[in-house]
Amino acid sequence: MPKRVKFGHNYYYILSIDELKDGKFRGKNIMIEGIIEDKATIEFLPMELPSYRTTFHIGGLKIEFSGTPNIGKGELVKIYGRFIGDGIIARAIETEKALYITEE
C-alpha cells in the first residue's frame, strides 16, 4: 500500500503518474508531483456565483483547480486532490514559492 500524507483534514495517497494510470485509485484522495506540460488555461465562469477554473496537464493527466494560481509551463508542482479517472480535481497546488488552496 502506498504511503499517505495528511493535508488539511484529509489523508492523501502519495502516488506516481504511472500508478494512477491503472485506475485502482479512482475516487481516492491522491498527491502527485510533476512538471506542468502546457500553459495553464484560466476560465472566468460568470454564472450565479462568479468563479475561476484553471486547467493544465501533468503526465498526460488533466488537472482542474477552482481558482487562479500563479503557475506556468515547466514548473514543478505538488497536486493534492481527488483522482477521477482521466484527471484530478485539485484541492491544493504547492509550488516552490506558494501554496494555493480551494475550499472543500
CSV table of C-alpha atoms in Angstrom, one decimal:
chain,number,residue,atom,x,y,z
A,1,MET,CA,0.0,0.0,0.0
A,2,PRO,CA,1.4,3.4,-0.9
A,3,LYS,CA,2.4,6.0,1.7
A,4,ARG,CA,-0.1,8.6,2.8
A,5,VAL,CA,0.3,12.2,3.9
A,6,LYS,CA,-2.1,14.3,5.9
A,7,PHE,CA,-3.1,17.7,4.4
A,8,GLY,CA,-5.8,19.8,6.0
A,9,HIS,CA,-8.5,17.4,7.3
A,10,ASN,CA,-7.8,14.6,4.8
A,11,TYR,CA,-5.2,11.9,4.0
A,12,TYR,CA,-3.8,11.6,0.5
A,13,TYR,CA,-2.0,8.6,-1.1
A,14,ILE,CA,1.4,9.6,-2.4
A,15,LEU,CA,1.5,8.2,-6.0
A,16,SER,CA,3.3,8.5,-9.3
A,17,ILE,CA,1.6,9.2,-12.6
A,18,ASP,CA,2.2,5.6,-13.7
A,19,GLU,CA,0.4,4.3,-10.5
A,20,LEU,CA,-2.6,6.3,-11.3
A,21,LYS,CA,-2.9,5.0,-14.9
A,22,ASP,CA,-4.1,1.5,-13.8
A,23,GLY,CA,-7.3,3.1,-12.3
A,24,LYS,CA,-7.1,1.5,-8.9
A,25,PHE,CA,-7.2,4.8,-7.1
A,26,ARG,CA,-10.3,6.3,-8.9
A,27,GLY,CA,-12.3,8.3,-6.4
A,28,LYS,CA,-9.5,8.4,-3.9
A,29,ASN,CA,-7.6,11.4,-2.5
A,30,ILE,CA,-4.1,11.4,-4.0
A,31,MET,CA,-1.0,13.6,-4.1
A,32,ILE,CA,1.3,13.6,-7.1
A,33,GLU,CA,4.4,15.6,-8.0
A,34,GLY,CA,5.2,16.6,-11.6
A,35,ILE,CA,6.1,19.2,-14.1
A,36,ILE,CA,3.4,21.3,-15.8
A,37,GLU,CA,3.4,20.3,-19.5
A,38,ASP,CA,1.4,23.2,-21.0
A,39,LYS,CA,0.2,26.8,-20.4
A,40,ALA,CA,-2.5,26.8,-17.7
A,41,THR,CA,-5.9,27.9,-19.0
A,42,ILE,CA,-7.8,30.2,-16.7
A,43,GLU,CA,-11.6,30.5,-17.4
A,44,PHE,CA,-13.9,33.0,-15.8
A,45,LEU,CA,-17.2,31.4,-15.0
A,46,PRO,CA,-19.8,34.2,-14.6
A,47,MET,CA,-22.7,32.0,-13.5
A,48,GLU,CA,-24.7,32.7,-10.3
A,49,LEU,CA,-21.5,32.8,-8.2
A,50,PRO,CA,-18.7,34.1,-10.3
A,51,SER,CA,-15.6,32.0,-10.1
A,52,TYR,CA,-12.5,30.8,-12.0
A,53,ARG,CA,-11.3,27.4,-13.2
A,54,THR,CA,-7.7,26.7,-14.1
A,55,THR,CA,-6.8,23.6,-16.1
A,56,PHE,CA,-3.4,22.2,-17.1
A,57,HIS,CA,-1.7,18.8,-17.7
A,58,ILE,CA,0.9,16.8,-15.8
A,59,GLY,CA,2.0,13.4,-17.3
A,60,GLY,CA,-1.0,13.4,-19.6
A,61,LEU,CA,-3.5,13.9,-16.8
A,62,LYS,CA,-5.8,16.9,-16.8
A,63,ILE,CA,-5.7,18.9,-13.6
A,64,GLU,CA,-8.6,21.2,-12.7
A,65,PHE,CA,-8.4,23.8,-9.9
A,66,SER,CA,-11.1,26.2,-8.7
A,67,GLY,CA,-9.1,29.4,-8.6
A,68,THR,CA,-6.3,31.4,-10.3
A,69,PRO,CA,-2.9,30.0,-9.1
A,70,ASN,CA,0.2,31.7,-10.4
A,71,ILE,CA,1.7,28.7,-12.2
A,72,GLY,CA,3.3,28.1,-15.6
A,73,LYS,CA,4.6,25.6,-18.1
A,74,GLY,CA,7.7,23.8,-16.9
A,75,GLU,CA,7.1,24.4,-13.2
A,76,LEU,CA,7.4,21.6,-10.7
A,77,VAL,CA,4.3,21.3,-8.5
A,78,LYS,CA,2.6,19.0,-6.0
A,79,ILE,CA,-1.1,18.4,-6.5
A,80,TYR,CA,-3.4,17.3,-3.7
A,81,GLY,CA,-6.9,16.3,-5.0
A,82,ARG,CA,-9.3,13.6,-6.0
A,83,PHE,CA,-8.5,11.3,-8.9
A,84,ILE,CA,-11.5,11.0,-11.2
A,85,GLY,CA,-10.1,8.5,-13.8
A,86,ASP,CA,-8.8,10.7,-16.6
A,87,GLY,CA,-7.7,13.6,-14.4
A,88,ILE,CA,-7.6,15.2,-10.9
A,89,ILE,CA,-9.9,17.7,-9.3
A,90,ALA,CA,-7.2,19.6,-7.3
A,91,ARG,CA,-7.9,20.9,-3.8
A,92,ALA,CA,-4.4,22.4,-3.4
A,93,ILE,CA,-1.4,23.2,-5.6
A,94,GLU,CA,2.0,23.5,-3.9
A,95,THR,CA,4.8,25.3,-5.7
A,96,GLU,CA,8.3,26.3,-4.6
A,97,LYS,CA,7.0,29.7,-3.7
A,98,ALA,CA,3.4,29.4,-2.7
A,99,LEU,CA,0.5,27.1,-1.6
A,100,TYR,CA,-2.8,27.5,-3.4
A,101,ILE,CA,-5.9,26.0,-1.6
A,102,THR,CA,-9.5,25.9,-2.7
A,103,GLU,CA,-12.5,25.2,-0.4
A,104,GLU,CA,-13.6,21.6,0.1
